[in-house]
């Protein structure tokens, strides 16, 4: 089923929307969740929560890219889950590593940004990513949006793990400079 | 701003950038899945093939191109128990399975079926010549049997499509001893040498021509033949040893070498045989016991052409497990051979010299044999 048809099912309040979404994107969303939370059951719950949130979001929203829309929901729900469920419970390895790596960019910061600042920050990061060569952008998005492991990224970008690490290191440095110039750090 | 904020902000980037990376991930995953499915399919096919190869054994054809050779001839000796005593079969350690091969044979018109190609034969000759330090100068295809004759300055090398390589020092078909190779002083290399002398010469030859033989475990042995007047003649042989009894039994008949001498004690020829070179393996077949083979012998299921039938009163003087791999055997397979004293009365034979007739009973379980040869009162076909 095409994305537009799935979205129409949501808008028509047809419960087949959930079933079709799961058939089309279930594994994709589960992979995102598993990269962030450790537990497989938690991951499945995050995906189920994604469907619930999608059900409540459409309408009014009509996403142009359904996969990205759903992926963002799963990612957000998974991060929220490991932040709020238990402070003692660590997130998945890739989430933890990615967070540590981004500490280089956010060095010295100690206050949490509000929603408006996050949107401005997202726009600035988006503008920065537009300047990157495509392979570097895939590597960055793979690592910090999808929270994929270095090994997985190396595999789907057809590069060595060392090359992926080097690219990420350089990109983080460039992002830090960019955000400083923008006055966001 | 905390690092969590950076991570959260990245979660809000443009959908298009997420989608383009998702497409790269998906493409790789599909490729990987396809590769895994292909691999799994290959493995499944391979496993099926292996299982099929292991379990499927084609029916064996026991037939002979030229009937005169359908049974080995009588053995003349004084003590049959000493005959072929280097046979690697041990009745105390029976083998359960033995390999069987489809043989390269000649048809009724002496045309070779399934033999080595000319290219393969040439490679065998080149290898032999190179090992001996000879240079091939000419090649001639002989009229019968598909044999090739390679001429060098020191020897003629004849290779046949059945995997045999004959090296005739000084040239093939010569009547004198020119070009034959003398052994060093202290060695006696003649067919009528005594056992100690013959064994010493054989060990020397095996060691000297080890590269030519190219056996990983050369097993030299002497066999005896006797003239009607009772004179013993030694044949100098080597076979390729092996770690398993099954391989040794097979190699004893199929991977051999022999050294020929002239009357002056010079090395006149070397013959290398590898009957398995052109043969195609059919599988490892279950082997019956020697007592089961004996029952078949009594029922007349044996291979030979003119020996009279045996019954339970017939004395079996010796038995062994051997392969037959002549160019007339359609299939190279193991047989139990039973030696029975020849009842024929011969005249002018040395006293004590006795003739024994070998009866070959196929050692492969009869359910795998298309038609077990049954003695029909005249000749087997």
Coordinates of C-alpha atoms in Angstrom, one line a residue:
Chain A
X1 CA 0.0 0.0 0.0
X2 CA 1.2 3.5 -0.9
X3 CA 2.0 6.0 1.9
X4 CA -0.7 8.3 0.7
X5 CA -3.3 5.5 1.1
X6 CA -2.1 4.7 4.6
X7 CA -2.3 8.3 5.6
X8 CA -5.9 8.4 4.1
X9 CA -6.8 5.5 6.3
X10 CA -5.7 7.5 9.3
X11 CA -7.8 10.4 8.2
X12 CA -10.8 8.2 7.6
X13 CA -10.3 6.8 11.1
X14 CA -10.0 3.3 9.7
X15 CA -8.2 1.0 12.1
X16 CA -6.6 -0.8 9.2
X17 CA -4.2 2.1 9.2
X18 CA -2.3 0.6 12.1
X19 CA -2.1 -2.8 10.5
X20 CA -0.9 -1.4 7.2
X21 CA 1.6 0.9 9.0
X22 CA 3.0 -2.1 10.9
X23 CA 3.2 -4.1 7.7
X24 CA 5.1 -1.4 5.9
X25 CA 7.3 0.1 8.6
X26 CA 7.1 -2.2 11.6
X27 CA 10.7 -3.6 11.2
X28 CA 12.1 -0.2 10.3
X29 CA 10.6 1.4 13.5
X30 CA 11.6 -1.5 15.7
X31 CA 15.2 -1.1 14.5
X32 CA 15.2 2.6 15.5
X33 CA 13.7 1.7 18.9
X34 CA 16.2 -1.1 19.5
X35 CA 19.1 1.3 18.8
X36 CA 17.9 3.5 21.7
X37 CA 16.4 1.2 24.3
X38 CA 18.0 -2.0 25.4
X39 CA 15.1 -4.2 26.0
X40 CA 13.2 -5.8 23.1
X41 CA 9.9 -5.6 24.9
X42 CA 10.5 -1.9 25.5
X43 CA 11.3 -1.5 21.8
X44 CA 8.1 -3.2 20.8
X45 CA 6.2 -0.9 23.2
X46 CA 7.8 2.1 21.7
X47 CA 6.7 1.0 18.3
X48 CA 3.2 0.4 19.6
X49 CA 3.2 3.8 21.2
X50 CA 4.3 5.2 17.8
X51 CA 1.1 3.8 16.2
X52 CA -1.0 5.3 19.0
X53 CA 0.7 8.7 18.6
X54 CA 0.4 8.5 14.8
X55 CA -3.3 7.7 15.2
X56 CA -3.8 10.9 17.3
X57 CA -1.6 13.0 15.0
X58 CA -3.4 12.2 11.8
X59 CA -5.5 14.2 11.4
X60 CA -4.6 17.1 11.7
X61 CA -1.2 16.2 10.2
X62 CA -0.7 14.9 6.8
X63 CA 3.0 13.9 6.6
X64 CA 4.6 14.1 3.2
X65 CA 7.2 11.5 4.1
X66 CA 5.4 8.9 6.3
X67 CA 8.6 6.9 7.1
X68 CA 10.4 10.0 8.4
X69 CA 7.4 11.1 10.3
X70 CA 7.0 7.7 12.0
X71 CA 10.7 7.4 12.5
X72 CA 10.8 10.7 14.4
X73 CA 7.9 9.6 16.6
X74 CA 9.6 6.3 17.5
X75 CA 12.9 8.0 18.1
X76 CA 11.4 10.6 20.3
X77 CA 9.3 8.1 22.2
X78 CA 12.2 5.8 22.7
X79 CA 14.4 8.6 24.0
X80 CA 11.6 9.7 26.3
X81 CA 11.2 6.2 27.6
X82 CA 14.8 5.7 28.7
X83 CA 14.9 9.2 30.1
X84 CA 11.8 9.0 32.2
X85 CA 11.2 5.4 33.0
X86 CA 14.1 5.0 35.3
X87 CA 17.1 7.1 35.9
X88 CA 19.0 4.0 36.8
X89 CA 18.2 2.2 33.6
X90 CA 20.7 2.9 30.8
X91 CA 19.7 3.3 27.2
X92 CA 20.9 1.1 24.4
X93 CA 24.6 1.1 23.7
X94 CA 24.2 3.1 20.5
X95 CA 22.2 5.8 22.2
X96 CA 24.7 6.0 25.0
X97 CA 27.7 6.2 22.7
X98 CA 26.0 8.8 20.4
X99 CA 25.1 10.9 23.4
X100 CA 28.7 10.8 24.7
X101 CA 30.0 11.8 21.2
X102 CA 27.7 14.7 21.0
X103 CA 29.1 15.9 24.3
X104 CA 32.0 17.3 22.2
X105 CA 29.5 19.6 20.4
X106 CA 27.6 20.7 23.5
X107 CA 30.7 21.1 25.6
X108 CA 30.2 23.2 28.7
X109 CA 26.5 23.5 28.3
X110 CA 24.5 22.9 31.5
X111 CA 21.0 24.2 30.8
X112 CA 18.3 22.5 29.0
X113 CA 17.0 24.2 25.9
X114 CA 13.2 24.9 25.6
X115 CA 11.1 23.8 22.7
X116 CA 11.6 27.0 20.7
X117 CA 15.3 26.8 21.1
X118 CA 15.3 23.2 20.0
X119 CA 13.4 24.1 16.8
X120 CA 16.0 26.9 16.1
X121 CA 18.8 24.4 16.8
X122 CA 17.2 21.8 14.5
X123 CA 16.9 24.3 11.7
X124 CA 20.6 25.3 12.2
X125 CA 21.7 21.7 12.2
X126 CA 19.6 21.1 9.1
X127 CA 21.2 24.0 7.3
X128 CA 24.6 22.7 8.4
X129 CA 23.8 19.2 7.1
X130 CA 22.8 20.6 3.7
X131 CA 26.4 21.8 3.3
X132 CA 27.9 18.4 3.8
X133 CA 28.8 16.0 1.0
X134 CA 26.1 13.3 0.7
X135 CA 28.2 10.4 2.2
X136 CA 29.1 12.5 5.2
X137 CA 25.4 13.5 5.7
X138 CA 24.3 9.8 5.5
X139 CA 26.9 8.9 8.1
X140 CA 25.9 11.7 10.4
X141 CA 22.1 11.1 10.1
X142 CA 22.7 7.4 10.4
X143 CA 24.7 7.8 13.6
X144 CA 22.7 10.6 15.4
X145 CA 19.2 10.3 14.0
X146 CA 18.9 6.5 13.5
X147 CA 21.5 5.8 16.2
X148 CA 23.0 3.1 14.1
X149 CA 26.2 1.4 15.1
X150 CA 29.5 2.3 13.5
X151 CA 29.7 -1.1 12.0
X152 CA 26.2 -0.9 10.5
X153 CA 27.0 2.5 9.0
X154 CA 30.2 1.3 7.6
X155 CA 28.3 -1.6 5.9
X156 CA 25.6 0.5 4.3
X157 CA 27.9 3.4 3.4
X158 CA 30.5 0.9 2.0
X159 CA 33.3 2.4 4.1
X160 CA 35.6 1.1 6.7
X161 CA 34.7 1.6 10.4
X162 CA 37.8 3.8 10.7
X163 CA 36.6 6.0 7.9
X164 CA 33.2 6.3 9.5
X165 CA 34.7 7.3 12.8
X166 CA 37.0 9.9 11.1
X167 CA 34.1 11.4 9.2
X168 CA 32.0 11.7 12.3
X169 CA 34.8 13.3 14.2
X170 CA 35.3 15.9 11.6
X171 CA 31.6 16.5 11.1
X172 CA 31.1 17.0 14.9
X173 CA 34.0 19.5 14.9
X174 CA 32.5 21.4 12.0
X175 CA 29.0 21.4 13.6
X176 CA 30.5 22.8 16.8
X177 CA 32.1 25.7 14.8
X178 CA 28.8 26.2 12.9
X179 CA 26.7 26.4 16.0
X180 CA 29.2 28.8 17.7
X181 CA 29.1 31.1 14.7
X182 CA 25.3 30.9 14.9
X183 CA 25.4 31.9 18.5
X184 CA 23.6 28.7 19.6
X185 CA 26.4 27.5 21.9
Chain B
X1 CA 22.6 23.6 26.2
X2 CA 23.1 19.9 26.9
X3 CA 24.1 17.1 24.6
X4 CA 20.6 15.7 25.0
X5 CA 19.4 18.9 23.3
X6 CA 21.6 18.3 20.3
X7 CA 20.3 14.8 20.1
X8 CA 16.7 15.9 20.4
X9 CA 17.3 18.7 17.8
X10 CA 18.7 16.2 15.4
X11 CA 15.4 14.4 15.8
X12 CA 13.7 17.4 14.3
X13 CA 15.7 17.7 11.1
X14 CA 14.1 17.8 7.7
X15 CA 12.2 14.7 6.6
X16 CA 13.9 14.6 3.3
X17 CA 17.3 14.2 4.9
X18 CA 16.0 11.4 7.1
X19 CA 14.4 9.7 4.1
X20 CA 17.5 9.8 1.9
X21 CA 19.6 8.1 4.6
X22 CA 16.7 5.7 5.3
X23 CA 16.8 4.8 1.6
X24 CA 20.5 4.0 1.8
X25 CA 19.9 1.8 4.9
X26 CA 17.0 0.0 3.3
X27 CA 18.9 -0.6 0.1
X28 CA 21.7 -2.2 2.0
X29 CA 19.4 -4.3 4.1
X30 CA 17.5 -5.6 1.1
X31 CA 20.8 -6.4 -0.6
X32 CA 22.0 -8.2 2.5
X33 CA 18.7 -10.1 2.8
X34 CA 18.9 -11.0 -0.9
X35 CA 22.5 -12.2 -0.4
X36 CA 21.5 -14.2 2.6
X37 CA 18.6 -15.7 0.9
X38 CA 20.8 -16.6 -2.1
X39 CA 23.4 -18.0 0.2
X40 CA 20.8 -20.0 2.1
X41 CA 19.5 -21.3 -1.2
X42 CA 23.0 -22.3 -2.3
X43 CA 23.6 -24.0 1.0
X44 CA 20.3 -25.8 0.8
X45 CA 21.1 -27.0 -2.8
X46 CA 24.6 -28.0 -1.7
X47 CA 23.3 -29.9 1.3
X48 CA 20.7 -31.6 -0.8
X49 CA 23.4 -32.5 -3.3
X50 CA 25.7 -33.8 -0.5
X51 CA 22.9 -35.8 1.0
X52 CA 22.0 -37.2 -2.4
X53 CA 25.6 -38.0 -3.1
X54 CA 25.9 -39.8 0.2
X55 CA 22.7 -41.7 0.0
X56 CA 22.4 -42.4 -3.7
X57 CA 24.4 -45.2 -5.1
X58 CA 23.8 -46.1 -8.8
X59 CA 23.5 -49.7 -9.8
X60 CA 26.8 -51.3 -10.7
X61 CA 27.4 -52.8 -14.1
X62 CA 29.6 -55.8 -14.0
X63 CA 30.5 -56.5 -17.6
X64 CA 33.6 -57.1 -19.6
X65 CA 34.5 -55.9 -23.0
X66 CA 36.6 -58.9 -24.1
X67 CA 35.4 -62.1 -22.6
X68 CA 38.8 -63.7 -22.6
X69 CA 39.8 -61.3 -19.9
X70 CA 36.7 -61.8 -17.8
X71 CA 38.6 -63.9 -15.3
X72 CA 42.2 -63.6 -14.2
X73 CA 44.3 -66.6 -15.1
X74 CA 45.5 -69.4 -12.9
X75 CA 48.3 -68.9 -10.4
X76 CA 51.3 -71.2 -10.3
X77 CA 53.1 -71.4 -7.1
X78 CA 54.5 -73.8 -4.5
X79 CA 52.8 -72.2 -1.5
X80 CA 49.6 -70.4 -2.2
X81 CA 49.6 -68.9 1.3
X82 CA 52.7 -66.9 0.3
X83 CA 51.1 -65.7 -2.9
X84 CA 50.2 -61.9 -2.9
X85 CA 51.1 -61.8 0.8
X86 CA 51.5 -58.0 0.7
X87 CA 47.8 -57.6 -0.1
X88 CA 46.7 -54.9 2.4
X89 CA 43.4 -56.6 3.2
X90 CA 43.2 -58.0 6.7
X91 CA 40.4 -60.5 7.3
X92 CA 40.4 -59.5 11.0
X93 CA 39.6 -55.9 10.3
X94 CA 36.8 -56.0 7.7
X95 CA 35.9 -52.9 5.8
X96 CA 32.3 -51.8 5.7
X97 CA 32.4 -49.6 2.6
X98 CA 34.6 -49.4 -0.4
X99 CA 34.7 -47.0 -3.4
X100 CA 33.6 -48.1 -6.8
X101 CA 34.5 -46.4 -10.1
X102 CA 33.2 -46.4 -13.6
X103 CA 36.2 -47.5 -15.6
X104 CA 37.6 -46.3 -18.9
X105 CA 37.2 -49.2 -21.2
X106 CA 37.7 -50.2 -24.8
X107 CA 34.7 -51.2 -26.9
X108 CA 34.5 -54.2 -29.3
X109 CA 36.5 -52.2 -31.9
X110 CA 39.2 -51.3 -29.4
X111 CA 38.0 -47.7 -29.2
X112 CA 38.6 -46.1 -25.8
X113 CA 35.5 -44.9 -23.9
X114 CA 36.0 -42.5 -21.1
X115 CA 39.8 -42.4 -21.1
X116 CA 42.2 -39.6 -20.6
X117 CA 42.3 -36.9 -23.2
X118 CA 45.4 -36.3 -25.3
X119 CA 46.0 -33.2 -23.4
X120 CA 45.9 -35.1 -20.1
X121 CA 48.1 -37.8 -21.5
X122 CA 50.6 -35.2 -22.7
X123 CA 50.8 -33.7 -19.2
X124 CA 51.6 -37.1 -17.7
X125 CA 54.4 -37.6 -20.2
X126 CA 55.7 -34.1 -19.7
X127 CA 55.7 -34.6 -15.9
X128 CA 57.6 -37.9 -16.2
X129 CA 60.1 -36.4 -18.7
X130 CA 60.7 -33.4 -16.6
X131 CA 61.3 -35.5 -13.4
X132 CA 63.8 -37.6 -15.3
X133 CA 65.5 -34.6 -16.9
X134 CA 64.5 -35.7 -20.4
X135 CA 63.3 -33.5 -23.2
X136 CA 60.4 -34.6 -25.4
X137 CA 61.3 -34.3 -29.1
X138 CA 58.5 -36.0 -30.8
X139 CA 55.0 -37.3 -30.3
X140 CA 53.3 -40.2 -32.2
X141 CA 49.8 -41.4 -31.9
X142 CA 49.7 -45.2 -32.0
X143 CA 47.2 -47.1 -34.1
X144 CA 45.3 -49.0 -31.4
X145 CA 44.2 -48.2 -27.9
X146 CA 44.6 -44.4 -28.2
X147 CA 48.2 -44.6 -26.9
X148 CA 50.7 -41.7 -27.4
X149 CA 54.4 -42.3 -27.7
X150 CA 56.7 -39.5 -26.7
X151 CA 60.2 -39.7 -27.9
X152 CA 63.2 -38.4 -25.9
X153 CA 66.9 -38.9 -26.4
X154 CA 67.1 -41.2 -23.5
X155 CA 63.8 -43.1 -23.5
X156 CA 60.4 -43.5 -25.1
X157 CA 57.5 -42.6 -22.9
X158 CA 54.2 -44.3 -23.8
X159 CA 51.0 -43.1 -22.2
X160 CA 47.7 -44.8 -22.6
X161 CA 44.2 -43.4 -21.9
X162 CA 43.8 -45.7 -18.9
X163 CA 46.4 -43.8 -16.9
X164 CA 49.5 -45.9 -17.5
X165 CA 52.8 -44.3 -18.2
X166 CA 55.6 -46.6 -19.5
X167 CA 59.1 -45.4 -19.7
X168 CA 61.4 -47.5 -21.9
X169 CA 65.0 -46.6 -21.5
X170 CA 66.9 -46.6 -24.7
X171 CA 63.6 -46.7 -26.7
X172 CA 60.5 -48.9 -27.0
X173 CA 60.7 -52.2 -28.8
X174 CA 64.5 -52.5 -28.9
X175 CA 66.1 -55.9 -28.8
X176 CA 69.4 -54.8 -27.3
X177 CA 70.2 -53.3 -23.9
X178 CA 71.5 -49.9 -25.2
X179 CA 70.3 -47.0 -23.1
X180 CA 69.3 -49.2 -20.1
X181 CA 70.4 -47.9 -16.8
X182 CA 72.8 -50.0 -14.7
X183 CA 72.4 -50.0 -11.0
X184 CA 75.5 -49.1 -8.8
X185 CA 77.9 -51.8 -7.8
X186 CA 76.6 -53.9 -5.0
X187 CA 73.1 -54.2 -6.4
X188 CA 71.7 -57.2 -8.2
X189 CA 68.6 -56.4 -10.2
X190 CA 67.5 -59.4 -12.0
X191 CA 64.2 -61.4 -12.0
X192 CA 66.1 -64.5 -10.8
X193 CA 67.8 -62.7 -8.0
X194 CA 67.4 -64.1 -4.5
X195 CA 65.0 -62.4 -2.1
X196 CA 67.6 -60.4 -0.2
X197 CA 69.2 -59.1 -3.4
X198 CA 65.9 -58.3 -5.0
X199 CA 64.6 -56.5 -1.9
X200 CA 67.8 -54.4 -1.7
X201 CA 67.5 -53.4 -5.4
X202 CA 63.8 -52.6 -5.0
X203 CA 64.4 -50.3 -2.1
X204 CA 67.2 -48.5 -4.1
X205 CA 64.9 -48.1 -7.1
X206 CA 62.0 -46.9 -5.0
X207 CA 64.2 -44.3 -3.4
X208 CA 66.0 -43.2 -6.5
X209 CA 62.8 -42.7 -8.5
X210 CA 60.7 -41.4 -5.7
X211 CA 60.0 -38.1 -7.5
X212 CA 58.8 -40.0 -10.6
X213 CA 56.6 -42.3 -8.6
X214 CA 55.3 -39.3 -6.6
X215 CA 53.8 -41.5 -3.9
X216 CA 53.2 -40.0 -0.5
X217 CA 53.6 -43.4 1.2
X218 CA 55.4 -45.7 -1.2
X219 CA 55.1 -49.4 -0.3
X220 CA 57.6 -51.5 -2.2
X221 CA 56.9 -55.2 -2.5
X222 CA 58.1 -58.2 -4.5
X223 CA 55.8 -60.7 -6.2
X224 CA 56.9 -64.1 -7.5
X225 CA 56.0 -66.0 -10.6
X226 CA 57.2 -69.5 -11.5
X227 CA 58.1 -71.1 -14.8
X228 CA 56.8 -74.6 -15.4
X229 CA 60.2 -75.8 -14.6
X230 CA 59.9 -74.3 -11.2
X231 CA 62.2 -71.2 -11.5
X232 CA 61.1 -68.2 -9.5
X233 CA 61.1 -64.8 -11.0
X234 CA 60.6 -61.7 -9.0
X235 CA 58.6 -58.7 -10.1
X236 CA 59.6 -55.4 -8.6
X237 CA 56.6 -53.4 -7.5
X238 CA 55.5 -50.4 -5.5
X239 CA 52.1 -49.2 -4.5
X240 CA 50.8 -46.0 -3.0
X241 CA 50.2 -46.7 0.7
X242 CA 47.5 -44.8 2.6
X243 CA 46.2 -44.2 6.1
X244 CA 43.0 -46.3 5.7
X245 CA 42.6 -50.0 4.8
X246 CA 40.1 -49.1 2.1
X247 CA 42.5 -46.8 0.3
X248 CA 45.4 -49.3 0.6
X249 CA 43.2 -52.1 -0.9
X250 CA 42.2 -49.7 -3.7
X251 CA 45.7 -48.4 -4.4
X252 CA 47.2 -51.9 -4.3
X253 CA 45.5 -52.5 -7.6
X254 CA 45.1 -49.1 -9.0
X255 CA 48.1 -46.9 -8.1
X256 CA 51.2 -48.9 -8.7
X257 CA 54.6 -48.7 -10.2
X258 CA 56.9 -51.5 -11.4
X259 CA 60.5 -51.7 -12.4
X260 CA 61.7 -53.8 -15.4
X261 CA 65.1 -55.3 -15.7
X262 CA 67.1 -56.9 -18.6
X263 CA 69.1 -60.0 -18.3
X264 CA 72.2 -58.0 -17.4
X265 CA 70.6 -56.4 -14.4
X266 CA 70.0 -53.0 -15.9
X267 CA 66.9 -51.0 -15.4
X268 CA 65.1 -51.2 -18.7
X269 CA 61.6 -49.8 -18.0
X270 CA 59.4 -48.2 -15.4
X271 CA 55.7 -48.5 -15.5
X272 CA 53.4 -46.2 -13.6
X273 CA 49.7 -47.1 -13.4
X274 CA 46.9 -45.0 -12.1
X275 CA 43.7 -46.7 -13.1
X276 CA 41.7 -44.1 -11.1
X277 CA 43.0 -41.2 -13.3
X278 CA 40.4 -41.6 -16.0
X279 CA 37.8 -43.4 -13.8
X280 CA 34.7 -41.7 -12.3
X281 CA 33.8 -42.5 -8.8
X282 CA 30.3 -43.9 -8.4
X283 CA 30.3 -43.9 -4.6
X284 CA 31.2 -45.8 -1.5
X285 CA 29.3 -49.0 -1.5
X286 CA 28.5 -51.4 1.4
X287 CA 30.7 -54.4 1.4
X288 CA 29.6 -57.9 2.2
X289 CA 31.6 -60.2 4.5
X290 CA 33.9 -62.9 3.2
X291 CA 31.5 -65.6 4.5
X292 CA 28.6 -64.0 2.6
X293 CA 30.8 -63.9 -0.4
X294 CA 31.6 -67.6 0.1
X295 CA 27.8 -68.4 0.1
X296 CA 27.5 -66.5 -3.2
X297 CA 30.5 -68.5 -4.5
X298 CA 28.7 -71.8 -3.7
X299 CA 25.6 -70.5 -5.6
X300 CA 27.7 -69.8 -8.6
X301 CA 27.8 -66.0 -8.5
X302 CA 31.4 -65.4 -9.5
X303 CA 33.4 -63.9 -12.3
X304 CA 35.6 -66.1 -14.4
X305 CA 35.4 -67.8 -17.7
X306 CA 36.3 -71.4 -17.5
X307 CA 36.8 -72.6 -14.0
X308 CA 34.5 -75.4 -12.8
X309 CA 32.0 -74.7 -10.1
X310 CA 32.8 -75.2 -6.5
X311 CA 30.7 -76.8 -3.8
X312 CA 31.0 -76.9 0.0
X313 CA 33.5 -79.8 -0.2
X314 CA 35.8 -77.8 -2.4
X315 CA 38.9 -76.7 -0.4
X316 CA 39.5 -72.9 -0.4
X317 CA 43.2 -72.5 -0.1
X318 CA 43.3 -68.8 0.2
X319 CA 41.0 -65.8 0.1
X320 CA 41.6 -62.1 -0.2
X321 CA 39.8 -58.8 -1.0
X322 CA 41.1 -57.2 -4.2
X323 CA 40.2 -54.7 -6.8
X324 CA 40.0 -55.6 -10.5
X325 CA 41.0 -52.7 -12.7
X326 CA 41.8 -54.1 -16.1
X327 CA 40.9 -52.2 -19.2
X328 CA 38.1 -54.7 -19.8
X329 CA 36.3 -54.2 -16.5
X330 CA 33.5 -51.8 -17.0
X331 CA 33.6 -51.1 -13.3
X332 CA 36.5 -50.9 -10.9
X333 CA 35.1 -52.6 -7.8
X334 CA 36.3 -54.9 -5.0
X335 CA 36.0 -58.7 -5.2
X336 CA 36.6 -61.4 -2.8
X337 CA 38.9 -63.8 -4.5
X338 CA 38.9 -67.5 -3.5
X339 CA 41.8 -69.7 -4.6
X340 CA 40.9 -73.3 -5.4
X341 CA 43.4 -75.9 -6.6
X342 CA 43.1 -76.6 -10.3
X343 CA 41.9 -80.2 -10.7
X344 CA 43.4 -80.4 -14.2
X345 CA 46.4 -82.8 -14.5
X346 CA 49.4 -81.2 -16.0
X347 CA 52.5 -82.9 -17.3
X348 CA 56.1 -81.8 -17.3
X349 CA 55.6 -79.5 -14.4
X350 CA 58.1 -79.1 -11.7
X351 CA 57.3 -81.2 -8.7
X352 CA 55.3 -79.4 -6.1
X353 CA 54.4 -76.6 -8.4
X354 CA 50.6 -76.2 -8.2
X355 CA 48.0 -74.3 -10.2
X356 CA 45.3 -72.4 -8.3
X357 CA 42.2 -71.0 -9.9
X358 CA 41.0 -67.6 -8.6
X359 CA 37.2 -67.2 -8.3
X360 CA 36.1 -63.5 -8.1
X361 CA 32.9 -62.8 -6.2
X362 CA 31.8 -59.1 -6.2
X363 CA 32.3 -57.7 -2.7
X364 CA 29.6 -55.0 -3.1
X365 CA 26.2 -55.7 -1.6
X366 CA 24.3 -57.5 -4.4
X367 CA 21.3 -55.1 -4.2
X368 CA 23.6 -52.5 -5.8
X369 CA 24.6 -54.7 -8.7
X370 CA 22.5 -54.7 -11.9
X371 CA 23.1 -58.4 -12.6
X372 CA 25.3 -60.6 -10.5
X373 CA 27.3 -62.8 -12.8
X374 CA 26.0 -66.3 -12.5
X375 CA 28.0 -69.3 -13.7
X376 CA 25.9 -70.8 -16.5
X377 CA 27.8 -74.1 -16.9
X378 CA 29.8 -72.7 -19.8
X379 CA 31.3 -69.2 -19.6
X380 CA 30.3 -66.1 -17.8
X381 CA 29.4 -63.1 -19.9

